Coordinates of C-alpha atoms and ligand atoms in Angstrom, one line a residue:
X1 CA -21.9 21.3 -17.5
X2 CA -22.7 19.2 -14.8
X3 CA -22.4 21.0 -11.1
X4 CA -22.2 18.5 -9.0
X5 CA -19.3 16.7 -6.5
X6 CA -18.3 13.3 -5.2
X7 CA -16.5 12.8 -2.2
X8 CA -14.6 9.0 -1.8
X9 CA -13.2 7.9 1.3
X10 CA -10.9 5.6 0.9
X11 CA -9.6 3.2 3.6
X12 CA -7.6 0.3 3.5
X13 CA -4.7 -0.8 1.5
X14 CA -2.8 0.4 -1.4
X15 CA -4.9 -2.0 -3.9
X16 CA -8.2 0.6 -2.8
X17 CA -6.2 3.5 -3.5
X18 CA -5.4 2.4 -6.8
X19 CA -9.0 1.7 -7.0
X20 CA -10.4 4.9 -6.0
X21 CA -8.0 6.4 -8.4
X22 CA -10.0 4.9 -10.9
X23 CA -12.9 5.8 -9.7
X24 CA -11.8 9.4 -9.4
X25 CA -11.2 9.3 -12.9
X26 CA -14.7 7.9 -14.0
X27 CA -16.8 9.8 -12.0
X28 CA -14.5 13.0 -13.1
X29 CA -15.2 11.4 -16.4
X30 CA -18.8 12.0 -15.9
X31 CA -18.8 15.4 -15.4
X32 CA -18.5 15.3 -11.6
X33 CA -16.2 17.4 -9.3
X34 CA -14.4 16.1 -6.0
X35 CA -15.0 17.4 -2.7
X36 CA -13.1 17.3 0.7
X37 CA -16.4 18.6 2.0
X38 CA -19.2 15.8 2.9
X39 CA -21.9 18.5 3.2
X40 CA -21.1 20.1 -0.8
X41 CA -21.6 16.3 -1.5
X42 CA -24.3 15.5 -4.4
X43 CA -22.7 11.5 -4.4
X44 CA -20.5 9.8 -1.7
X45 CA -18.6 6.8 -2.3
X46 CA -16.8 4.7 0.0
X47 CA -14.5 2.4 -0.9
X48 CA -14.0 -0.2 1.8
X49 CA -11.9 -2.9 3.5
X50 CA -12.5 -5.9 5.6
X51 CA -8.8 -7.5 6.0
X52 CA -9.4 -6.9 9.4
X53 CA -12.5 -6.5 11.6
X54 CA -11.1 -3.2 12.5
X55 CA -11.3 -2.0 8.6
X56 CA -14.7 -2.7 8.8
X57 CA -16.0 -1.3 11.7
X58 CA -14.4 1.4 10.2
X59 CA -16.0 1.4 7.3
X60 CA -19.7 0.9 8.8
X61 CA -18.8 3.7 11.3
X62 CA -18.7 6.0 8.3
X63 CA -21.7 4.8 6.8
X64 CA -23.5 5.6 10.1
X65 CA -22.8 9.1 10.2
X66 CA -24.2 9.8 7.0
X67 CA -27.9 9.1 7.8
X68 CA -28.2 12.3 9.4
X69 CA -27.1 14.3 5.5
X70 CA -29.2 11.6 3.4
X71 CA -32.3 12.8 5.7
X72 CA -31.4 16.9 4.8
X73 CA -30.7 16.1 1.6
X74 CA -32.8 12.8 -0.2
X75 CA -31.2 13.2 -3.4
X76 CA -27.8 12.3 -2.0
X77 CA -26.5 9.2 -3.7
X78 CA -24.6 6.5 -1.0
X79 CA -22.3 4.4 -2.5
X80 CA -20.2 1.8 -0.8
X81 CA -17.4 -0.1 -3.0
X82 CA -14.6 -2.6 -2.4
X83 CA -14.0 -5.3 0.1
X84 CA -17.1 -5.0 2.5
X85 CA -19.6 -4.2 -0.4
X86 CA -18.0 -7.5 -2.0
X87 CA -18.4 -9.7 1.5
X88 CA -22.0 -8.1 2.8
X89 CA -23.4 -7.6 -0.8
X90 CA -27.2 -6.7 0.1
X91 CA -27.2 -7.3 3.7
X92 CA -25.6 -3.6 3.8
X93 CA -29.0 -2.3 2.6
X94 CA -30.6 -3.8 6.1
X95 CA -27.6 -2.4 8.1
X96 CA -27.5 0.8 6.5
X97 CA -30.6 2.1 5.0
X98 CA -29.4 5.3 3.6
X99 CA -27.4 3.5 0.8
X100 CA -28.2 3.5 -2.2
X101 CA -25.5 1.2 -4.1
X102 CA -24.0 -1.6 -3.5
X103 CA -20.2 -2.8 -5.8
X104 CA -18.5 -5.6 -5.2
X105 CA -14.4 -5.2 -6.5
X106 CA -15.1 -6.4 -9.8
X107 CA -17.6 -3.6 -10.9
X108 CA -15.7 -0.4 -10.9
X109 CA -15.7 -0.1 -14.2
X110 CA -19.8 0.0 -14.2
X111 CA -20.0 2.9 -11.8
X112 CA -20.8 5.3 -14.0
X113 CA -23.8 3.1 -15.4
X114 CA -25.0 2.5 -11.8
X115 CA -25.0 6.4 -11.2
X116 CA -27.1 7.1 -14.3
X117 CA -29.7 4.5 -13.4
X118 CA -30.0 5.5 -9.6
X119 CA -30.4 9.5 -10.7
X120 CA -32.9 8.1 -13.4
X121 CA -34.8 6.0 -11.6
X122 CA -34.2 6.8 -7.8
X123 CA -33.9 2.9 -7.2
X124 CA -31.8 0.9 -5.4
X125 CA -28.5 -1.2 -7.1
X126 CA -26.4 -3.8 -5.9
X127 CA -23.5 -6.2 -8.1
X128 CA -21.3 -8.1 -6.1
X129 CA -20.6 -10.9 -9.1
X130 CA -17.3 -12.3 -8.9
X131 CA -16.5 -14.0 -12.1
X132 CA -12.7 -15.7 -13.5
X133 CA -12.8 -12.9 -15.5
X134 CA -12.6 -10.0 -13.4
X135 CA -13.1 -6.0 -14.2
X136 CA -9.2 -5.3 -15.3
X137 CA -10.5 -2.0 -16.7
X138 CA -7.4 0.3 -17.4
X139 CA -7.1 3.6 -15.7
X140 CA -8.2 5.7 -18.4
X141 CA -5.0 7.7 -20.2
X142 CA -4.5 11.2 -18.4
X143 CA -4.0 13.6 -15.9
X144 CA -3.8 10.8 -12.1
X145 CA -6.3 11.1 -9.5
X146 CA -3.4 12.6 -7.3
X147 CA -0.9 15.6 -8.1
X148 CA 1.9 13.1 -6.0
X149 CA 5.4 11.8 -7.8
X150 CA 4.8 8.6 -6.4
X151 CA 1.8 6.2 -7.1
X152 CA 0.8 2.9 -7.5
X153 CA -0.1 0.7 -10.6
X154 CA -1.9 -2.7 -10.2
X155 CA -0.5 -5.5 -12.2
X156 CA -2.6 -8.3 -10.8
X157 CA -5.5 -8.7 -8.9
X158 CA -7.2 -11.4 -6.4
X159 CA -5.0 -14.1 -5.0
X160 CA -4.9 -18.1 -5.2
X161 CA -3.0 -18.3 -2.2
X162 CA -5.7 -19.2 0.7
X163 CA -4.0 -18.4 3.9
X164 CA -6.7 -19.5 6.3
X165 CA -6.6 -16.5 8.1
X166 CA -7.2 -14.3 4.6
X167 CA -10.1 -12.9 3.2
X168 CA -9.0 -11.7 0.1
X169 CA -9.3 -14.8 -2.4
X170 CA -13.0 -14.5 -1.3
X171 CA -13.5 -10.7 -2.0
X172 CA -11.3 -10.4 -4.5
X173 CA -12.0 -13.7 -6.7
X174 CA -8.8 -15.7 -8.2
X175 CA -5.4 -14.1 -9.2
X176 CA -5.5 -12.1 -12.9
X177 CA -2.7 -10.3 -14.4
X178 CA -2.9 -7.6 -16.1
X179 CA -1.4 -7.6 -19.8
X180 CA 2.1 -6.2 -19.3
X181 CA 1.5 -3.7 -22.6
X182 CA -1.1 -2.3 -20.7
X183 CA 0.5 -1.9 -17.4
X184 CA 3.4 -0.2 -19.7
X185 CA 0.8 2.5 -21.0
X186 CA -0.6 2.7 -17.9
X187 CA 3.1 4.1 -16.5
X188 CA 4.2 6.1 -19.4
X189 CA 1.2 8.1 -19.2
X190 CA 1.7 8.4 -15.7
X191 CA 5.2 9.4 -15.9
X192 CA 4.4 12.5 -18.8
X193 CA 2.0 13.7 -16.0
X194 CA 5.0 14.0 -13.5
X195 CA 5.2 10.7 -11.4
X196 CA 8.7 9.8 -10.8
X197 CA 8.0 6.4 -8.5
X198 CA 5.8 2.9 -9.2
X199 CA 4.9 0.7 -6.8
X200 CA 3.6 -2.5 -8.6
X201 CA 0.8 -4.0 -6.8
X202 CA 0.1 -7.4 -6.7
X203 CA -1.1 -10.1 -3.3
X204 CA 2.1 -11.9 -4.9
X205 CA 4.0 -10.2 -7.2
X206 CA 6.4 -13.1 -8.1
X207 CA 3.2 -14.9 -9.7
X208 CA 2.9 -12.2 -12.0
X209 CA 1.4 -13.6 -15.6
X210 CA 2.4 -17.5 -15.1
X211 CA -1.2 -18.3 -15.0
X212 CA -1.4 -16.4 -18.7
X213 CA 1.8 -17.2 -19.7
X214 CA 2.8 -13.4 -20.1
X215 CA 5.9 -12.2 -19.0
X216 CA 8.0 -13.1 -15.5
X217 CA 7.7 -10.4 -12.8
X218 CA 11.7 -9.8 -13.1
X219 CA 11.1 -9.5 -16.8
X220 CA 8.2 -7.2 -16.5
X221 CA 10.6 -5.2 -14.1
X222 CA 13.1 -5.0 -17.1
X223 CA 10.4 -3.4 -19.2
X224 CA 9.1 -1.0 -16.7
X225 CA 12.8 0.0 -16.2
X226 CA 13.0 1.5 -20.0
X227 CA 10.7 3.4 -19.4
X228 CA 12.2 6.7 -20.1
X229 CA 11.8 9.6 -17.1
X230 CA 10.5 6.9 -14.5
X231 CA 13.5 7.4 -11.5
X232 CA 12.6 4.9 -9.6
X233 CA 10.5 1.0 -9.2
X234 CA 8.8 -0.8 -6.3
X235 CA 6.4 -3.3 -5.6
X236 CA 4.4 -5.2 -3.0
X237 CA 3.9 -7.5 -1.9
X238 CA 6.1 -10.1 -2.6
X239 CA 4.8 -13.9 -1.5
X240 CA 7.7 -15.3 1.0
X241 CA 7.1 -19.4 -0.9
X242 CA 7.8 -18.0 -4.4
X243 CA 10.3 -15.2 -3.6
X244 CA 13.2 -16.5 -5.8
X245 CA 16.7 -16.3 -7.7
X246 CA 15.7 -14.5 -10.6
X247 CA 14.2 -11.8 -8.5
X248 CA 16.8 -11.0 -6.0
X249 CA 19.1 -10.7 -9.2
X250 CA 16.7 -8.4 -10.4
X251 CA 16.8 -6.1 -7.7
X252 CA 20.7 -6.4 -7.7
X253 CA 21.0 -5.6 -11.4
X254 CA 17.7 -3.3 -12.4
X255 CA 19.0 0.0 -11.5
X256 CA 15.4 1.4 -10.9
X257 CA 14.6 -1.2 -8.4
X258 CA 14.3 0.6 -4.8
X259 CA 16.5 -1.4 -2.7
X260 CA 13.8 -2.2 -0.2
X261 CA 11.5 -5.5 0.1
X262 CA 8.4 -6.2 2.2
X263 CA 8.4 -10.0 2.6
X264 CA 5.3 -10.6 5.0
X265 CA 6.6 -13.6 7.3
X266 CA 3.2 -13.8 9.3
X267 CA 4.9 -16.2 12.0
X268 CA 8.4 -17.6 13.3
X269 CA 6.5 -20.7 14.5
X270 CA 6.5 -23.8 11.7
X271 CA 3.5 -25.2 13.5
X272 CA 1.7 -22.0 12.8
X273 CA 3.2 -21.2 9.3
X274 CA 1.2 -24.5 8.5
X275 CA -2.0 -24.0 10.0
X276 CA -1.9 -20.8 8.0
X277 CA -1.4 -22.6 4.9
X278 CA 1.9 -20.8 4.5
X279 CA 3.6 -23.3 2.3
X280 CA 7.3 -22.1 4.1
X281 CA 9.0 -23.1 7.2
X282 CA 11.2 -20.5 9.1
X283 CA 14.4 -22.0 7.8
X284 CA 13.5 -21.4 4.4
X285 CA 12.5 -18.1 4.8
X286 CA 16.1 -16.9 6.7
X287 CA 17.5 -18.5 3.7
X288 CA 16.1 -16.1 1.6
X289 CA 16.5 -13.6 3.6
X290 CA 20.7 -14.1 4.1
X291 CA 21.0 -14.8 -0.1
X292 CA 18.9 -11.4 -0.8
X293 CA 21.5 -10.1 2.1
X294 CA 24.1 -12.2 0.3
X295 CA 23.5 -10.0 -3.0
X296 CA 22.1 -6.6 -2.1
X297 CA 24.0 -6.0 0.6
X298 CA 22.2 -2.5 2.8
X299 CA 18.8 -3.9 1.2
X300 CA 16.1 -2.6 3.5
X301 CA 13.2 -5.5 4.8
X302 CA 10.3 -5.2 6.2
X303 CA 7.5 -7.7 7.2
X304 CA 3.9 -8.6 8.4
X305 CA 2.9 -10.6 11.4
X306 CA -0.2 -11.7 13.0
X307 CA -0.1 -12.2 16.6
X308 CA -2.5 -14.5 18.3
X309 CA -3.2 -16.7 15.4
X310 CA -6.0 -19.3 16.8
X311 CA -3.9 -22.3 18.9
X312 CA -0.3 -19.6 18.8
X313 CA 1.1 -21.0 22.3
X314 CA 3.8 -18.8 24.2
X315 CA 6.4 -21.0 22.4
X316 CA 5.0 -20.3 18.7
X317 CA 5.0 -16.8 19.9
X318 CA 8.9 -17.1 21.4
X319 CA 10.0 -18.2 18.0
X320 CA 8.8 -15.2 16.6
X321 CA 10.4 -13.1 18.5
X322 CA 13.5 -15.3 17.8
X323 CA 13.1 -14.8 14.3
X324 CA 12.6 -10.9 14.2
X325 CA 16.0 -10.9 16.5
X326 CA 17.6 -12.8 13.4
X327 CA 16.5 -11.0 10.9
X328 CA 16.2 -7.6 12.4
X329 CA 13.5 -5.8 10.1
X330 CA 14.2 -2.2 9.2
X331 CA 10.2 -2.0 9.4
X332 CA 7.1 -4.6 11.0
X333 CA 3.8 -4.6 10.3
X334 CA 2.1 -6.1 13.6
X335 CA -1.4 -7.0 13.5
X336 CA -3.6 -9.2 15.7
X337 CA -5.4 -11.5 14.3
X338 CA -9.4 -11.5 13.9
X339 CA -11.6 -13.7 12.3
X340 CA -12.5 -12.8 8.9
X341 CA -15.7 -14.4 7.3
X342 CA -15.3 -17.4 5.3
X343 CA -11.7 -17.7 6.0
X344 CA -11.3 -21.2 7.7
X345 CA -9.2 -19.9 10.6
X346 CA -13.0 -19.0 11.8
X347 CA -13.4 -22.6 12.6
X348 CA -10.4 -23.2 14.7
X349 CA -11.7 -23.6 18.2
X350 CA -8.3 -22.9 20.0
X351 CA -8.5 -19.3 19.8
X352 CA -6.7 -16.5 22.0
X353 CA -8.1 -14.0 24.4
X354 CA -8.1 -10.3 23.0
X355 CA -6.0 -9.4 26.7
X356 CA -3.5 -12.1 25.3
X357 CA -3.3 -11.3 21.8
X358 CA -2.7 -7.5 23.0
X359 CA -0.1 -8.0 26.0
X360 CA 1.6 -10.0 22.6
X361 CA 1.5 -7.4 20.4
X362 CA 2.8 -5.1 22.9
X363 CA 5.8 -7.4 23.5
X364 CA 6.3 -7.5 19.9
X365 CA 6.2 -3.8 19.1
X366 CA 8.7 -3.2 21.7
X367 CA 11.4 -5.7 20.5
X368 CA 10.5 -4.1 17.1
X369 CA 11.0 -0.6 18.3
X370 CA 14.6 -1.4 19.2
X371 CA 15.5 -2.8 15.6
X372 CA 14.3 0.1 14.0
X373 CA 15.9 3.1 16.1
X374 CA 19.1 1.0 15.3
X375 CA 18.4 0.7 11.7
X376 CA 17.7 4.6 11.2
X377 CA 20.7 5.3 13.7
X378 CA 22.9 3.5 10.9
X379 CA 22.5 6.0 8.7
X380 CA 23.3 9.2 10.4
X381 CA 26.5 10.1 9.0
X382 CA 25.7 8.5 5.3
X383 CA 24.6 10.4 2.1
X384 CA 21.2 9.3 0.7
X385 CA 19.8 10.3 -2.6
X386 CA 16.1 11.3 -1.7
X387 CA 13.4 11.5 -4.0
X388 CA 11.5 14.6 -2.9
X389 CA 7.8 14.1 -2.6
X390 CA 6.5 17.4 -1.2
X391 CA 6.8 19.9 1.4
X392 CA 5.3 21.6 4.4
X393 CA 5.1 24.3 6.5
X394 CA 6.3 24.0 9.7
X395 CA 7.0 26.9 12.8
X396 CA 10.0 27.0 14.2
X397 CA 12.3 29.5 16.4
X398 CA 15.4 31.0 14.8
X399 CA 18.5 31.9 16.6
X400 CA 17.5 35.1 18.3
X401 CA 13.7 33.3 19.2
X402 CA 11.7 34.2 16.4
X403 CA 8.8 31.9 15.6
X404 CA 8.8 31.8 11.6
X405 CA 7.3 29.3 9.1
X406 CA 9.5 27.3 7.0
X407 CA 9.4 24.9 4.1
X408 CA 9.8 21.5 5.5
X409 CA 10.9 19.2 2.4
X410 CA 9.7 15.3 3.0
X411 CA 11.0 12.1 0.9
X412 CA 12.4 8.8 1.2
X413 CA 15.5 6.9 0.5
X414 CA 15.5 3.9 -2.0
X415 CA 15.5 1.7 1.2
X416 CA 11.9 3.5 1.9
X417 CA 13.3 5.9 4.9
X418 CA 11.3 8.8 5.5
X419 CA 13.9 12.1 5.4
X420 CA 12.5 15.5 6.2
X421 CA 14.8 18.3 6.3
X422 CA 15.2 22.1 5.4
X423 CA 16.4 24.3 2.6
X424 CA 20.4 24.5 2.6
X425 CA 20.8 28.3 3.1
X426 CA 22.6 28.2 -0.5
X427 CA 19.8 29.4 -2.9
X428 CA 21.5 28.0 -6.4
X429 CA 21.0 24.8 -5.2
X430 CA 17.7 25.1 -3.1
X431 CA 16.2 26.9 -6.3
X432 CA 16.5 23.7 -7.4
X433 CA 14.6 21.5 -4.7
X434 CA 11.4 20.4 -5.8
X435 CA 9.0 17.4 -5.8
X436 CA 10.2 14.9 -8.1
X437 CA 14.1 15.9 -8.0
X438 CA 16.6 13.1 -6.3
X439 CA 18.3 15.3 -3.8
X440 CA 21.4 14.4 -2.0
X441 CA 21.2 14.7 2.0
X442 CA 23.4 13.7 4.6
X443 CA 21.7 12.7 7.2
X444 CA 22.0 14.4 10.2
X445 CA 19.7 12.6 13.1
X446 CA 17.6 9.5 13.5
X447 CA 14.0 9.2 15.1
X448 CA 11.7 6.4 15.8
X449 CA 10.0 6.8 12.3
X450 CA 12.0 9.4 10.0
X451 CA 15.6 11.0 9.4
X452 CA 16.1 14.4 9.7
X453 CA 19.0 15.3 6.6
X454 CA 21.0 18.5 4.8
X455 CA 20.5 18.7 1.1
X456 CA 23.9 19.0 -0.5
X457 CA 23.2 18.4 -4.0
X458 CA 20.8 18.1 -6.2
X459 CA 20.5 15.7 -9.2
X460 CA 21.7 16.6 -12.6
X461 CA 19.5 15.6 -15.4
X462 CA 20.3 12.6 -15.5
X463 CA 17.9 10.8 -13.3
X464 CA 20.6 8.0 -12.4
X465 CA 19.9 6.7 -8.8
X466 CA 21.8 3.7 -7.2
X467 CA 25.3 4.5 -6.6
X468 CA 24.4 8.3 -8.1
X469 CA 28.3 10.2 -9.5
X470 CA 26.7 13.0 -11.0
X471 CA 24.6 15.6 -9.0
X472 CA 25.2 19.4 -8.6
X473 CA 25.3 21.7 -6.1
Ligands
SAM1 N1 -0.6 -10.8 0.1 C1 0.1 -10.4 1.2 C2 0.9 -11.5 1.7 O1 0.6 -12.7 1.5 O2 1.9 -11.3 2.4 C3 -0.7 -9.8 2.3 C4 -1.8 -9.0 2.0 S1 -2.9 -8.6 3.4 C5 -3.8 -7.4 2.5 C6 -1.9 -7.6 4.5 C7 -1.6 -8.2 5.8 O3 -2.8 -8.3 6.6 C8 -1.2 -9.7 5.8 O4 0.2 -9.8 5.5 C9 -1.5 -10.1 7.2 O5 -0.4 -9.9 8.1 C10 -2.6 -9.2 7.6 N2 -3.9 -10.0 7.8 C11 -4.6 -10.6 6.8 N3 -5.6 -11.2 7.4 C12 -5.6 -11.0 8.7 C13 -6.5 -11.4 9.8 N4 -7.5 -12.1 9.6 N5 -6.1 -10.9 11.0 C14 -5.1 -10.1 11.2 N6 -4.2 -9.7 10.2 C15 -4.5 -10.2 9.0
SF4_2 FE1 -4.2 -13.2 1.7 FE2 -2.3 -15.1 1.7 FE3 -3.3 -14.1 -0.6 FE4 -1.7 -12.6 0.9 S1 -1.1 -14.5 -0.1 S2 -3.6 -12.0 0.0 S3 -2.3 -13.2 2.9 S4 -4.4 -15.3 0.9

């Protein structure tokens, strides 16, 4: 048997933790262990992001600190994967000499071939190819990468969008979807090895198989929902232009469907929604936004925006605050904008100072902080049907000023609200509080990012969520 570990490092977003789940599971497939420990290392792969120049920094910033183990131990195999690999190809060799392999985000499913021929040969590999026909390998059938009750499953990949600030169609080729039999597999096996939660991942979910001419992403939901055992069904990242009908009746009706969207609005400015090649204006988007209120009433939103886009004058920037004060997020995603290679934004010539793009974001945050308190404020009082994820242990003093450890439960609402909160003192029921049960808190106090809650039931067998009659204590 082979004795020897990989450690990955993933950053970036949720499409590179699907990804290193996979490549988890081939280099487990290969005979390889994981380690949390860099040194116990025999391979190290990073899979990387460049969305934003911060992601890569990041990523190079890793790669950096591994010369020093590559020179006490040559046989070390380097391996970076994902975004940056796809963008820098073999220009990462010149940056960072101690690597060894090079794969772009359409050769994960070749890794284990690359590995072979590097411990064969001791030579140097790079494939960055990006082709129409990209590497949909399926997550082979089995026990996930991770033990948790909630994960996600890619249905699509790339994008054929082109906002000119984005760098994805360029690393991640042209939008694929993924056969929906597969991605029905691809769940049910999950969901025999204990996951309770999808999130469907896709750079615009409500494009999902047109291209192909498979199934419509509210009809894949309706399959996904029959899947027997799965509790509960989200996705991201739904594309504000083709957000529809069909798929706010979907979230209405589909009693699976997490009542909580991220619609990524970028900007409040018109001008700016069309120098980002948006193809919205703010009216149409709070249109949207009061129907899906319209329908699902208590629906939780959440959004991106880029501050300082290139030419974004302090009235483009007013009108974003405007529309945040409409819409009043439960949740923002605030980023500042940087130029990302190839992307055309890199040739505007009217771009902002960092200072101003910073005293922005500031501004931004703040107004966002207020929303949010509110939001979570709202719900103190309410019951919430939690899916528990996992606990901890956490110190704290009892009534006479003891310090003792307890278990700290942690899980969210179907509106994506972090709830902690303790056992219930009443052991039937707490006997019964584990990862992947809904339990039924009322919610006792609001932070900035979490709820703190009292279990007072826990669900029968069931498995019903929305509206949920029958739970037990
Ligand atoms: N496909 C999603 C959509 O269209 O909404 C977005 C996916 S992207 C991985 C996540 C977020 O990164 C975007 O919504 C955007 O706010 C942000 N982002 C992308 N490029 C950026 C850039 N050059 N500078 C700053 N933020 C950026
Ligand atoms: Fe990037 Fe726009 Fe595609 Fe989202 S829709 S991934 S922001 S190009």
């Amino acid at each position: 048997m082979l004795n020897k570990f990989f450690y990955l490092n993933t950053i970036g977003c949720q499409m590179n933790v699907y990804d290193s789940g996979q490549i988890a599971t081939l280099l487990t497939g290969m005979g390889y262990k994981q380690t949390g420990i860099l040194e116990t290392a025999d391979l190290i792969i990073v899979n990387t992001c460049t969305i934003r120049a911060k992601a890569e920094q990041k990523a190079f910033s890793f790669l950096g600190r591994l010369a020093s183990l590559k020179l006490k131990k040559p046989e070390l195999i380097i391996g970076v994967g994902g975004c940056v690999a796809q963008q820098e190809g073999d220009h990462i060799f010149k940056r960072v000499p101690h690597v060894d392999l090079v794969f772009g985000t359409q050769a994960i499913g070749r890794l284990p071939l690359f590995i072979h021929k590097i411990v064969e040969k001791r030579c140097r590999i790079v494939d960055v190819g990006l082709t129409e026909l990209p590497d949909l390998t399926d997550r082979q059938p089995g026990r996930p990468y991770s033990n948790s009750v909630s994960t996600f499953v890619t249905i699509m990949r790339g994008c054929d969008n082109f906002c000119t600030y984005c760098v994805v169609p360029h690393v991640r080729g042209r939008e694929v979807s993924r056969h929906p039999d597969r991605i029905i597999d691809e769940i049910r096996d999950l969901v025999r090895f204990g996951v309770k939660e999808v999130t469907l991942l896709g750079q615009n979910v409500n494009s999902y198989g047109k291209k192909e001419g498979l199934l419509s992403f509210p009809e894949l939901l309706q399959r996904v929902k029959t899947i027997e055992g799965l509790l509960r069904i989200r996705f991201t990242t739904s594309h504000p232009k083709d957000f529809d009908n069909s798929l706010i009746n979907a979230i209405k009706t589909n009693e699976k469907l997490c009542q909580h969207i991220h619609l990524p609005v970028q900007s409040g400015s018109d001008r700016i929604l069309k120098r980002m090649n948006r193809k919205y204006t703010k009216t149409l988007y709070l249109d949207k936004i009061a129907k899906l209120r319209d329908t699902c009433p208590g629906i939780a939103i959440t959004s991106d925006i880029i501050v300082g886009f290139p030419g974004e004058t302090d009235t483009d920037f007013n009108e974003t605050l405007e529309l945040m004060t409409m819409v009043q997020f439960d949740g923002l995603f605030a980023f500042v904008y940087s130029d990302r290679p190839n992307a055309p934004a890199v040739q505007f010539n009217d771009k902002i100072s960092e200072q101003e793009k910073r005293k922005r974001l500031q501004t931004l945050l703040e107004l966002q902080e207020n929303f949010t308190r509110e939001k979570n404020q709202a719900l103190v009082g309410s019951i919430q049907p939690i899916l528990v994820e996992g606990s901890s242990k956490k110190r704290s003093i009892d009534n006479i000023g003891r310090s003792r450890a307890t278990d700290q439960w942690t899980g969210r609402t179907t509106t994506n609200k972090i709830v902690n909160f303790n056992y219930s003192n009443d052991p039937p029921m707490d006997a019964k509080i584990l990862p992947g049960k809904i339990v039924q808190t009322k919610i006792e106090k609001a932070y900035a990012h979490s709820l703190w809650g009292k279990p007072i039931g826990v669900e029968s067998a069931t498995g019903r969520l929305k509206g949920e009659k029958s739970y037990a204590a």
